[in-house]
PDB file of C-alpha atoms in Angstrom:
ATOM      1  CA  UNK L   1     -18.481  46.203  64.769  1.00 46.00           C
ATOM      2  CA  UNK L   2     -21.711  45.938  63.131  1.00 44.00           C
ATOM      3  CA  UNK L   3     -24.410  48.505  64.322  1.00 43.00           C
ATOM      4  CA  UNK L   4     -28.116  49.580  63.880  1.00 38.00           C
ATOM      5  CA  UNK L   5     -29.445  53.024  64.570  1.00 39.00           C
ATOM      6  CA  UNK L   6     -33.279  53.384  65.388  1.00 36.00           C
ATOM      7  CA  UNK L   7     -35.321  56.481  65.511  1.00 32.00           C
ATOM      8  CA  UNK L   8     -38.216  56.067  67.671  1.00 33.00           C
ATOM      9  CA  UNK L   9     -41.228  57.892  67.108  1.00 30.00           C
ATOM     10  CA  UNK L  10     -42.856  60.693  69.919  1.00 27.00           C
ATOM     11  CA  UNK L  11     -45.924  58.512  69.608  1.00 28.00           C
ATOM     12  CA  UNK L  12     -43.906  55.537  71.053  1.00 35.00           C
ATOM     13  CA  UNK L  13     -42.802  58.197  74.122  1.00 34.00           C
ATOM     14  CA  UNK L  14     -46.461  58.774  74.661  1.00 32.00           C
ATOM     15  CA  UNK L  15     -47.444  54.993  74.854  1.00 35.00           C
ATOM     16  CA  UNK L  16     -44.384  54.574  77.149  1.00 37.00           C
ATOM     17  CA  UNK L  17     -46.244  56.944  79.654  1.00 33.00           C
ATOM     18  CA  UNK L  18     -49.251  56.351  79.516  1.00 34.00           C
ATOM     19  CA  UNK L  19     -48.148  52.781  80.979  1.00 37.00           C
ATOM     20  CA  UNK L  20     -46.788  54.640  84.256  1.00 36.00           C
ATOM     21  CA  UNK L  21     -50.217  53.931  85.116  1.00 37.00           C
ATOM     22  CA  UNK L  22     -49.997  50.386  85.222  1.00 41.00           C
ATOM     23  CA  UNK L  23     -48.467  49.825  88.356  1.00 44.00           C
ATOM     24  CA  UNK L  24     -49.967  49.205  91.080  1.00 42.00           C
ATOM     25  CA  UNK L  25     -49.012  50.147  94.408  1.00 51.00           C
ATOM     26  CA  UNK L  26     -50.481  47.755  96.315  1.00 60.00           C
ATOM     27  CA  UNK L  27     -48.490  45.073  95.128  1.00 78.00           C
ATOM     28  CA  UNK L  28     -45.135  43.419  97.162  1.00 92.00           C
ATOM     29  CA  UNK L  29     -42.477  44.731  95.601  1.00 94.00           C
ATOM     30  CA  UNK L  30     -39.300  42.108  94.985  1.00 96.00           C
ATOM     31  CA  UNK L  31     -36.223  44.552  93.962  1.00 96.00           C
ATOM     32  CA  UNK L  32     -33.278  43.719  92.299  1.00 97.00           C
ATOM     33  CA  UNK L  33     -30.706  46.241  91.467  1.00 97.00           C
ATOM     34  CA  UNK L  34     -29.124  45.336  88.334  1.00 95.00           C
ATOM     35  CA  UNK L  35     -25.987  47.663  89.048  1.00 95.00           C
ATOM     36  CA  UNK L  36     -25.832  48.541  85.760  1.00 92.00           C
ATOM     37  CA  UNK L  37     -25.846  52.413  86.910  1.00 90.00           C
ATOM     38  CA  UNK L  38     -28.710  53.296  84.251  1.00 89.00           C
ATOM     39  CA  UNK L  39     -31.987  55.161  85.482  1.00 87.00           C
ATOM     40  CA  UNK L  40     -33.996  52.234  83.584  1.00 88.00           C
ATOM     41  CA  UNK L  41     -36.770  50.069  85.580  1.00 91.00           C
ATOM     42  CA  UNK L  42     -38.760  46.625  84.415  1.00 91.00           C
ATOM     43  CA  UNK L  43     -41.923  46.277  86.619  1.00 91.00           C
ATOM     44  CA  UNK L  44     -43.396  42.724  86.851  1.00 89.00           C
ATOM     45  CA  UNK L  45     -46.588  42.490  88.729  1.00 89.00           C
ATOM     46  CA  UNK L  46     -48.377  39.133  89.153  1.00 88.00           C
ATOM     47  CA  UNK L  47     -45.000  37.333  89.191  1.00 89.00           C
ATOM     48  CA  UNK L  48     -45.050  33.383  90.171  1.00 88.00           C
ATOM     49  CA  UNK L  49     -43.203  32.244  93.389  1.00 90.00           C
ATOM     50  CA  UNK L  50     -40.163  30.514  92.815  1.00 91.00           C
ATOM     51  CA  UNK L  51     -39.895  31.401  89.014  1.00 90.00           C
ATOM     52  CA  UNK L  52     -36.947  32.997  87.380  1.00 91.00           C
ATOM     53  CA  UNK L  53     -37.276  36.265  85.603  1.00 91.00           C
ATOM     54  CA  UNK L  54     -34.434  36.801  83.124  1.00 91.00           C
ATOM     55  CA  UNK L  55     -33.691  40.186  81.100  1.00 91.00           C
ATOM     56  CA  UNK L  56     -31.858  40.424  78.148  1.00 91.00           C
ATOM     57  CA  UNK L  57     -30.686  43.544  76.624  1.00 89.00           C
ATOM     58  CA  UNK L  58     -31.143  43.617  72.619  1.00 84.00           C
ATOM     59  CA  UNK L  59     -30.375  47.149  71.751  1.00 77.00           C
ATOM     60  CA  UNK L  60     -28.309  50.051  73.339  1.00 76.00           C
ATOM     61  CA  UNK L  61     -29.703  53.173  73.314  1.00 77.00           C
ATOM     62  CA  UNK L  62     -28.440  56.813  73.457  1.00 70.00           C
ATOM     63  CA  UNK L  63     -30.519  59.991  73.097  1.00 71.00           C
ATOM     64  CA  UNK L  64     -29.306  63.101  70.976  1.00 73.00           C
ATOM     65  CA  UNK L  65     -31.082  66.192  72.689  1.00 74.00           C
ATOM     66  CA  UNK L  66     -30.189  68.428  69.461  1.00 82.00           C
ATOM     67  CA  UNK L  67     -31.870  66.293  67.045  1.00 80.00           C
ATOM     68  CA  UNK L  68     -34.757  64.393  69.618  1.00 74.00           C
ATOM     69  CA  UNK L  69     -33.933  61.672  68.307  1.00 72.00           C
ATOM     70  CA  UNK L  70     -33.051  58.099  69.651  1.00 71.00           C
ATOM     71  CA  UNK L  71     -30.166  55.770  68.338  1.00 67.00           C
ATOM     72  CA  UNK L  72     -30.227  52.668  69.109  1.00 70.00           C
ATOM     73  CA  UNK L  73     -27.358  49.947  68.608  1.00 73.00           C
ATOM     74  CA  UNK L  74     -27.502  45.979  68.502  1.00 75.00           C
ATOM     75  CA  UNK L  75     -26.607  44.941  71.871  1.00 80.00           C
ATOM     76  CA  UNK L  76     -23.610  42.149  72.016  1.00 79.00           C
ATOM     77  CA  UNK L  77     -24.788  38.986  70.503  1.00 85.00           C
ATOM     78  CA  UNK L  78     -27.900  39.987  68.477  1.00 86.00           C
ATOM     79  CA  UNK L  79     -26.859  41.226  65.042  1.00 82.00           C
ATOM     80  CA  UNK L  80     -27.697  37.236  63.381  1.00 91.00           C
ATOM     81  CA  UNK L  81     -31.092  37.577  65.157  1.00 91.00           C
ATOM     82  CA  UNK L  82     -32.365  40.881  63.638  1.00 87.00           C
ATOM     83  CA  UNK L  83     -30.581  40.321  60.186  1.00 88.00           C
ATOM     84  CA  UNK L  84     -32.027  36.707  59.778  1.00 88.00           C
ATOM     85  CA  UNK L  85     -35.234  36.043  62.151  1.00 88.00           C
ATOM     86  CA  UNK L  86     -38.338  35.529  59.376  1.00 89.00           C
ATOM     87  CA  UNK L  87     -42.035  36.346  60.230  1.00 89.00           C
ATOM     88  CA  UNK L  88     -42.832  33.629  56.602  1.00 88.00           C
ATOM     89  CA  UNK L  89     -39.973  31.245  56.293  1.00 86.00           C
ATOM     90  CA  UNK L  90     -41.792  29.878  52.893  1.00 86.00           C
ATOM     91  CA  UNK L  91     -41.930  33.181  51.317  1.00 87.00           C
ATOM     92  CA  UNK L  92     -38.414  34.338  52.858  1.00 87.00           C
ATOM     93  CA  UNK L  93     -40.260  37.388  54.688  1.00 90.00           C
ATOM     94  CA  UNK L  94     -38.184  38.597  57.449  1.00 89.00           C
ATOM     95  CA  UNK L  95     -39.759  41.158  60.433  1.00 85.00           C
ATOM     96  CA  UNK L  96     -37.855  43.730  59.696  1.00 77.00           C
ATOM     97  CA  UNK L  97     -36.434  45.310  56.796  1.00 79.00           C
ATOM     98  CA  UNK L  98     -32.223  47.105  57.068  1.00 75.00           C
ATOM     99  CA  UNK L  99     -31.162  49.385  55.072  1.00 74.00           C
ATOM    100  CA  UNK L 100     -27.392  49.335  55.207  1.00 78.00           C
ATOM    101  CA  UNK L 101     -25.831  53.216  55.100  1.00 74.00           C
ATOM    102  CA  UNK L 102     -22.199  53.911  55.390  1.00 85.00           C
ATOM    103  CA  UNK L 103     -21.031  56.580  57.565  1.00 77.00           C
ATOM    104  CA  UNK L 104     -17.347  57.499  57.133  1.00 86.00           C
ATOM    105  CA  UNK L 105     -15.716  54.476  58.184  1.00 86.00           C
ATOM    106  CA  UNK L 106     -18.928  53.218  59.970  1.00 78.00           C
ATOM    107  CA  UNK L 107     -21.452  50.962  58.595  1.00 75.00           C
ATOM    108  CA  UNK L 108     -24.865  51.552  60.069  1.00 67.00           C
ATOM    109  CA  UNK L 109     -28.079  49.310  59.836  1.00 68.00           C
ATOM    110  CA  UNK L 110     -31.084  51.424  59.765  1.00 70.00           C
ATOM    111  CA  UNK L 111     -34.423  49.262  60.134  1.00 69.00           C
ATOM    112  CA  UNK L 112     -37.932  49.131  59.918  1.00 70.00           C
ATOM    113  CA  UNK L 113     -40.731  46.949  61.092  1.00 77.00           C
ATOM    114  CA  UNK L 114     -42.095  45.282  57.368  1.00 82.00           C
ATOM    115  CA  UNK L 115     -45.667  46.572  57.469  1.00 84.00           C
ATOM    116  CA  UNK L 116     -45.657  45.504  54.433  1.00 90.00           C
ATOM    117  CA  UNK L 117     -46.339  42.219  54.534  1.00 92.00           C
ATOM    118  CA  UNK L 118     -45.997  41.376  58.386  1.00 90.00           C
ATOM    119  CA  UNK L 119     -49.011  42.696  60.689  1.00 89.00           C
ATOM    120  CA  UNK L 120     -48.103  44.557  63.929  1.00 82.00           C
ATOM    121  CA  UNK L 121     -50.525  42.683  66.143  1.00 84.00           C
ATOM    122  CA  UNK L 122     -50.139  40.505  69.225  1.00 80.00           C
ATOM    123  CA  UNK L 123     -49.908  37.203  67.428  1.00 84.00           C
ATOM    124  CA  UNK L 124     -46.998  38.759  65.531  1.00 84.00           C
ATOM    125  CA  UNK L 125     -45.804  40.124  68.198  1.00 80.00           C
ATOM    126  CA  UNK L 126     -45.665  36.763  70.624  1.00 79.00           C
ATOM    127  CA  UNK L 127     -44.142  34.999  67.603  1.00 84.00           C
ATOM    128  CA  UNK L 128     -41.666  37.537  67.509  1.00 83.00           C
ATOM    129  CA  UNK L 129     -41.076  37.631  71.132  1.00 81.00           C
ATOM    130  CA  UNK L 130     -40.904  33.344  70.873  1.00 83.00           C
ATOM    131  CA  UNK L 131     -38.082  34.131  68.594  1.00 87.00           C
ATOM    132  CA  UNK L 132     -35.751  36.352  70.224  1.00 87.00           C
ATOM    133  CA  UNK L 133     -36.100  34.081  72.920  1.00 85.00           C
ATOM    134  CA  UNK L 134     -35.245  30.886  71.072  1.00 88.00           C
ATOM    135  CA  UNK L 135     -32.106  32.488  69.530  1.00 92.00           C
ATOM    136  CA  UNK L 136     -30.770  33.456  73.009  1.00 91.00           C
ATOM    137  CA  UNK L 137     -31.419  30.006  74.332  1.00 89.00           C
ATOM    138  CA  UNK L 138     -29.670  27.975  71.293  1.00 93.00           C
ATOM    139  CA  UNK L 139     -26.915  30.988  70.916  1.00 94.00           C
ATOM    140  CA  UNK L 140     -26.210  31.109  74.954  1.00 93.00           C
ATOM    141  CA  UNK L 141     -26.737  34.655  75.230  1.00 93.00           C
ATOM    142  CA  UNK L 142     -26.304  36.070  79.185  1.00 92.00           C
ATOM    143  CA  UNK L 143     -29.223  37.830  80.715  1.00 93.00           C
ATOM    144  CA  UNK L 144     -28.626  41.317  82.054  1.00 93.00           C
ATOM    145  CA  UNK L 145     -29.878  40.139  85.431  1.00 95.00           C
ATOM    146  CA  UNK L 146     -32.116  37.799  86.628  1.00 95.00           C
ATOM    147  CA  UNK L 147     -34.000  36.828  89.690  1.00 96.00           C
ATOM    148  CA  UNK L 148     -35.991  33.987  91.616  1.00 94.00           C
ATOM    149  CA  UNK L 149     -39.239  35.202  92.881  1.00 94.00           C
ATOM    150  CA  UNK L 150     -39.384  34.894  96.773  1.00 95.00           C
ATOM    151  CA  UNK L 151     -42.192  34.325  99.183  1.00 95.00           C
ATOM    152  CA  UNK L 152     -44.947  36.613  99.837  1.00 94.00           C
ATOM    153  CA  UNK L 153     -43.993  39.033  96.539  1.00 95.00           C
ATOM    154  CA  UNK L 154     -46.447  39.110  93.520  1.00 91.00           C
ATOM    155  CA  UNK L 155     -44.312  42.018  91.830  1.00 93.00           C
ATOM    156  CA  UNK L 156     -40.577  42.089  90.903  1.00 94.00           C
ATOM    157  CA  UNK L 157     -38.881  44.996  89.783  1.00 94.00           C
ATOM    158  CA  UNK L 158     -35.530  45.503  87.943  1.00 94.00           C
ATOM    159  CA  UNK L 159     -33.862  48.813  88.774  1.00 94.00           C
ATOM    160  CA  UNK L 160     -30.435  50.773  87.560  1.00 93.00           C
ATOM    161  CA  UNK L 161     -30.959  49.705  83.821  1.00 92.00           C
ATOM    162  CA  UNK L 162     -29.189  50.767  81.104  1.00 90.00           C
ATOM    163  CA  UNK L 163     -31.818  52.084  79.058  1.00 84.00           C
ATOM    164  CA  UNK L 164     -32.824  50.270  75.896  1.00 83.00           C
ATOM    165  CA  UNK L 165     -34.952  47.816  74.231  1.00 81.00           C
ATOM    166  CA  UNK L 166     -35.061  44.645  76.429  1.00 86.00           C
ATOM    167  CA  UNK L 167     -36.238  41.094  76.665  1.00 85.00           C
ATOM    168  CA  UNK L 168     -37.614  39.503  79.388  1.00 87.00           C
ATOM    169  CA  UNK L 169     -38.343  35.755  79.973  1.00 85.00           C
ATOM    170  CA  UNK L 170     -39.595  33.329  82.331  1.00 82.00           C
ATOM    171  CA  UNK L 171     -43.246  33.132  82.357  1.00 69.00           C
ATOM    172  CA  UNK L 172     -43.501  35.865  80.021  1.00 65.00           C
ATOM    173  CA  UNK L 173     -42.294  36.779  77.075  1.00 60.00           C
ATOM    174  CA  UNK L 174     -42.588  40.928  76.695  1.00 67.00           C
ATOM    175  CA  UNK L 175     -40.515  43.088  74.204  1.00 63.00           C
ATOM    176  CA  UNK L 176     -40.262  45.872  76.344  1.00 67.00           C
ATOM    177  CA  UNK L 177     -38.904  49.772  74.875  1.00 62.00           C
ATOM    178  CA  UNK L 178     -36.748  51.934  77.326  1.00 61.00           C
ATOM    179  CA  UNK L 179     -36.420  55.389  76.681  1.00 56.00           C
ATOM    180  CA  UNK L 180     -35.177  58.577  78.163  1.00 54.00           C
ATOM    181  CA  UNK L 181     -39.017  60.056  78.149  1.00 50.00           C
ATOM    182  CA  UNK L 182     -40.628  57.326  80.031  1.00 58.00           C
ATOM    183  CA  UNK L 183     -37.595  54.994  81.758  1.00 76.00           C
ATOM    184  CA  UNK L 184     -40.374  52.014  83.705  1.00 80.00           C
ATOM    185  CA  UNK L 185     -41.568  49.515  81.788  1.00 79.00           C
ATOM    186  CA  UNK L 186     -44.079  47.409  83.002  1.00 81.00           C
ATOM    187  CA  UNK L 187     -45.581  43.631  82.331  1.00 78.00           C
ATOM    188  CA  UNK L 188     -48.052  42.163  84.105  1.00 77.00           C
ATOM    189  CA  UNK L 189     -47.613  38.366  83.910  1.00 76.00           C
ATOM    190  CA  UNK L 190     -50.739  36.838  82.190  1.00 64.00           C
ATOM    191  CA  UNK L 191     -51.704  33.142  83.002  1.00 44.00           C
ATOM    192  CA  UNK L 192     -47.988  32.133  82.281  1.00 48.00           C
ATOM    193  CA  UNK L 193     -48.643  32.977  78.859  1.00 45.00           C
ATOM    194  CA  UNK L 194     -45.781  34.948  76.565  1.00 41.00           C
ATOM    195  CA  UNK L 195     -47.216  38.603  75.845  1.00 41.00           C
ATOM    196  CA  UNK L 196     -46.287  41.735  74.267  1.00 39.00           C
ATOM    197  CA  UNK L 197     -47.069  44.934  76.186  1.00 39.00           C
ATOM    198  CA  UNK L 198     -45.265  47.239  73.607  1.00 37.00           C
ATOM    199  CA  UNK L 199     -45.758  47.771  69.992  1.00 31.00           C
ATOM    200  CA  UNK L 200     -43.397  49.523  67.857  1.00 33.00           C
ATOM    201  CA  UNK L 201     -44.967  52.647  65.693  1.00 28.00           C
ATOM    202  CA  UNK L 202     -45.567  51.993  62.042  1.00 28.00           C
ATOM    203  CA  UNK L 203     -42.951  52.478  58.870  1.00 31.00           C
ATOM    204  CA  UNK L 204     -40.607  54.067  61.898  1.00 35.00           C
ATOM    205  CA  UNK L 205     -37.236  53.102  61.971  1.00 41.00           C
ATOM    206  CA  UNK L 206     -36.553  51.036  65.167  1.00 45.00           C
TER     207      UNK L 206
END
Protein backbone atom coordinates (compact mmCIF):
# COMPACT_ATOMS: atom_id res chain seq x y z
CA UNK A 1 0.00 0.00 0.00
CA UNK A 2 1.17 3.31 -0.92
CA UNK A 3 2.09 5.66 2.07
CA UNK A 4 3.28 9.24 2.98
CA UNK A 5 5.11 10.15 6.13
CA UNK A 6 4.88 13.88 7.37
CA UNK A 7 6.93 15.57 9.97
CA UNK A 8 5.16 18.39 11.42
CA UNK A 9 6.91 21.21 12.73
CA UNK A 10 6.73 22.39 16.85
CA UNK A 11 5.63 25.69 15.37
CA UNK A 12 2.50 23.94 13.91
CA UNK A 13 1.94 22.42 17.79
CA UNK A 14 2.06 25.96 18.98
CA UNK A 15 -0.56 27.34 16.43
CA UNK A 16 -2.67 24.24 17.30
CA UNK A 17 -2.89 25.72 20.93
CA UNK A 18 -3.06 28.78 20.73
CA UNK A 19 -6.57 28.00 18.94
CA UNK A 20 -7.83 26.30 22.34
CA UNK A 21 -8.81 29.74 22.77
CA UNK A 22 -11.26 29.90 20.20
CA UNK A 23 -14.03 28.30 21.70
CA UNK A 24 -16.41 29.73 23.22
CA UNK A 25 -18.31 28.53 26.02
CA UNK A 26 -21.26 30.16 25.68
CA UNK A 27 -22.24 28.53 22.69
CA UNK A 28 -24.98 25.29 22.45
CA UNK A 29 -23.05 22.58 22.08
CA UNK A 30 -24.46 19.74 19.38
CA UNK A 31 -22.19 16.46 20.16
CA UNK A 32 -21.61 13.70 18.11
CA UNK A 33 -19.41 10.91 19.14
CA UNK A 34 -17.74 9.58 16.21
CA UNK A 35 -16.85 6.18 18.05
CA UNK A 36 -13.82 6.08 16.50
CA UNK A 37 -12.10 5.62 20.13
CA UNK A 38 -9.42 8.49 19.33
CA UNK A 39 -8.97 11.49 21.89
CA UNK A 40 -9.42 13.89 18.69
CA UNK A 41 -12.25 16.79 18.73
CA UNK A 42 -13.59 19.19 15.63
CA UNK A 43 -15.34 22.27 17.19
CA UNK A 44 -17.82 24.11 14.89
CA UNK A 45 -19.26 27.22 16.32
CA UNK A 46 -21.74 29.34 14.32
CA UNK A 47 -23.09 26.18 12.64
CA UNK A 48 -26.45 26.61 10.38
CA UNK A 49 -29.68 24.76 11.47
CA UNK A 50 -30.52 21.95 9.47
CA UNK A 51 -27.10 21.76 7.57
CA UNK A 52 -24.93 18.74 7.33
CA UNK A 53 -21.42 18.79 8.60
CA UNK A 54 -19.33 16.02 7.03
CA UNK A 55 -15.60 15.01 8.11
CA UNK A 56 -13.31 13.30 6.12
CA UNK A 57 -10.14 11.87 7.28
CA UNK A 58 -7.09 12.49 4.72
CA UNK A 59 -4.12 11.39 6.67
CA UNK A 60 -3.45 8.95 9.64
CA UNK A 61 -1.30 9.99 12.08
CA UNK A 62 0.96 8.34 14.72
CA UNK A 63 3.42 10.07 17.06
CA UNK A 64 7.03 8.63 17.82
CA UNK A 65 7.87 9.98 21.44
CA UNK A 66 11.73 8.99 20.84
CA UNK A 67 12.18 11.01 17.85
CA UNK A 68 9.11 13.96 18.48
CA UNK A 69 8.24 13.50 15.50
CA UNK A 70 4.83 12.95 13.66
CA UNK A 71 4.15 10.40 10.74
CA UNK A 72 1.52 10.76 8.97
CA UNK A 73 -0.03 8.23 6.31
CA UNK A 74 -2.59 8.81 3.32
CA UNK A 75 -5.82 7.88 4.70
CA UNK A 76 -7.90 5.20 2.39
CA UNK A 77 -8.83 6.79 -0.82
CA UNK A 78 -6.54 9.86 -1.08
CA UNK A 79 -3.19 8.85 -2.56
CA UNK A 80 -4.57 10.19 -6.52
CA UNK A 81 -5.54 13.44 -4.71
CA UNK A 82 -2.16 14.42 -3.13
CA UNK A 83 -0.03 12.86 -6.04
CA UNK A 84 -2.07 14.71 -8.82
CA UNK A 85 -4.16 17.86 -7.38
CA UNK A 86 -2.31 21.13 -9.25
CA UNK A 87 -2.26 24.67 -7.67
CA UNK A 88 -1.34 25.92 -12.00
CA UNK A 89 -2.80 23.36 -14.29
CA UNK A 90 -1.10 25.47 -17.35
CA UNK A 91 2.27 25.32 -15.94
CA UNK A 92 1.76 21.63 -14.46
CA UNK A 93 2.49 23.05 -10.78
CA UNK A 94 1.16 20.73 -8.29
CA UNK A 95 0.70 21.88 -4.23
CA UNK A 96 2.88 19.74 -3.04
CA UNK A 97 6.04 18.29 -3.96
CA UNK A 98 6.87 13.90 -2.92
CA UNK A 99 9.84 12.69 -2.68
CA UNK A 100 9.56 8.95 -3.05
CA UNK A 101 12.16 6.98 -0.42
CA UNK A 102 12.26 3.28 -0.12
CA UNK A 103 12.37 1.73 3.16
CA UNK A 104 13.16 -2.01 3.14
CA UNK A 105 10.31 -3.34 1.43
CA UNK A 106 8.26 -0.10 2.04
CA UNK A 107 7.88 2.71 -0.26
CA UNK A 108 7.31 5.97 1.54
CA UNK A 109 6.11 9.42 0.09
CA UNK A 110 7.69 12.18 1.94
CA UNK A 111 6.10 15.71 0.96
CA UNK A 112 6.31 19.22 1.11
CA UNK A 113 4.09 22.18 0.59
CA UNK A 114 5.82 23.89 -2.96
CA UNK A 115 6.74 27.29 -1.55
CA UNK A 116 8.29 27.54 -4.35
CA UNK A 117 6.06 28.57 -6.64
CA UNK A 118 2.61 28.14 -4.74
CA UNK A 119 1.88 30.88 -1.90
CA UNK A 120 0.67 29.63 1.53
CA UNK A 121 -2.13 32.14 1.89
CA UNK A 122 -5.89 31.85 2.29
CA UNK A 123 -6.76 32.07 -1.37
CA UNK A 124 -4.42 29.09 -1.81
CA UNK A 125 -5.55 27.64 0.84
CA UNK A 126 -9.60 27.75 -0.05
CA UNK A 127 -8.58 26.57 -3.53
CA UNK A 128 -6.92 23.84 -1.99
CA UNK A 129 -9.58 23.08 0.42
CA UNK A 130 -12.24 23.39 -2.94
CA UNK A 131 -10.13 20.60 -4.19
CA UNK A 132 -9.96 17.97 -1.72
CA UNK A 133 -13.46 18.44 -1.57
CA UNK A 134 -14.24 18.02 -5.26
CA UNK A 135 -12.15 14.80 -5.45
CA UNK A 136 -14.15 13.21 -2.57
CA UNK A 137 -17.41 14.17 -4.17
CA UNK A 138 -16.56 12.80 -7.88
CA UNK A 139 -14.38 9.75 -6.21
CA UNK A 140 -17.34 8.85 -3.52
CA UNK A 141 -15.16 8.98 -0.66
CA UNK A 142 -17.19 8.21 2.97
CA UNK A 143 -17.05 10.85 5.61
CA UNK A 144 -15.75 9.81 9.01
CA UNK A 145 -19.00 11.03 10.52
CA UNK A 146 -21.37 13.45 9.84
CA UNK A 147 -24.22 15.29 11.37
CA UNK A 148 -27.47 17.49 10.77
CA UNK A 149 -27.48 20.52 12.87
CA UNK A 150 -30.58 20.52 15.25
CA UNK A 151 -32.65 23.26 16.74
CA UNK A 152 -31.51 25.72 19.18
CA UNK A 153 -27.48 24.66 18.67
CA UNK A 154 -25.08 27.22 16.99
CA UNK A 155 -21.97 24.87 17.78
CA UNK A 156 -21.38 21.19 16.80
CA UNK A 157 -18.67 19.24 18.01
CA UNK A 158 -17.09 15.94 16.79
CA UNK A 159 -15.57 13.89 19.60
CA UNK A 160 -13.50 10.33 19.86
CA UNK A 161 -11.40 11.14 16.64
CA UNK A 162 -8.73 9.39 15.42
CA UNK A 163 -6.23 11.95 15.33
CA UNK A 164 -5.04 13.29 12.00
CA UNK A 165 -5.35 15.75 9.32
CA UNK A 166 -9.09 16.10 8.45
CA UNK A 167 -11.59 17.64 6.11
CA UNK A 168 -14.62 19.06 6.90
CA UNK A 169 -17.52 20.16 4.60
CA UNK A 170 -20.85 21.56 4.52
CA UNK A 171 -20.86 25.21 4.80
CA UNK A 172 -17.29 25.27 5.29
CA UNK A 173 -14.53 24.11 3.87
CA UNK A 174 -11.47 23.97 6.72
CA UNK A 175 -8.26 21.79 6.43
CA UNK A 176 -8.01 21.13 9.88
CA UNK A 177 -4.38 19.43 11.63
CA UNK A 178 -4.85 16.94 14.62
CA UNK A 179 -2.08 16.27 16.71
CA UNK A 180 -1.12 14.62 19.91
CA UNK A 181 0.03 18.27 21.42
CA UNK A 182 -3.13 20.08 20.83
CA UNK A 183 -6.09 17.25 19.92
CA UNK A 184 -9.41 20.24 19.32
CA UNK A 185 -9.60 21.79 16.33
CA UNK A 186 -11.81 24.45 15.87
CA UNK A 187 -13.76 26.39 12.80
CA UNK A 188 -15.97 28.92 13.17
CA UNK A 189 -18.37 28.90 10.18
CA UNK A 190 -17.98 32.25 8.26
CA UNK A 191 -21.01 33.58 6.18
CA UNK A 192 -21.28 30.03 4.54
CA UNK A 193 -18.14 30.74 2.96
CA UNK A 194 -15.23 27.79 2.57
CA UNK A 195 -12.21 28.85 4.95
CA UNK A 196 -8.98 27.66 6.11
CA UNK A 197 -8.26 28.00 9.84
CA UNK A 198 -4.87 26.08 9.63
CA UNK A 199 -1.80 26.68 7.67
CA UNK A 200 0.86 24.24 7.29
CA UNK A 201 4.62 25.56 8.33
CA UNK A 202 6.93 26.39 5.49
CA UNK A 203 9.51 23.89 3.45
CA UNK A 204 8.22 21.25 6.37
CA UNK A 205 7.40 18.00 5.33
CA UNK A 206 3.61 17.40 5.85
Amino acid sequence: MKKLRKIVSLLLAVVMMMSLCVVVTADTVQTKDTEKGGSGTIYISDVTEGATYAVYKMLDLTYDSTTGSYTYTIASGWYEFFNSTYYDTTNNVKYVDITEVTVGNETVYYVTWNTDEVPVDTDTMQAFAAAAKSYATSNNISAISSDIVGSGYDALQFINLELGYYYVTSTVGSLIALNSTATTANIVDKNNKPTIEKYVAKKQHW
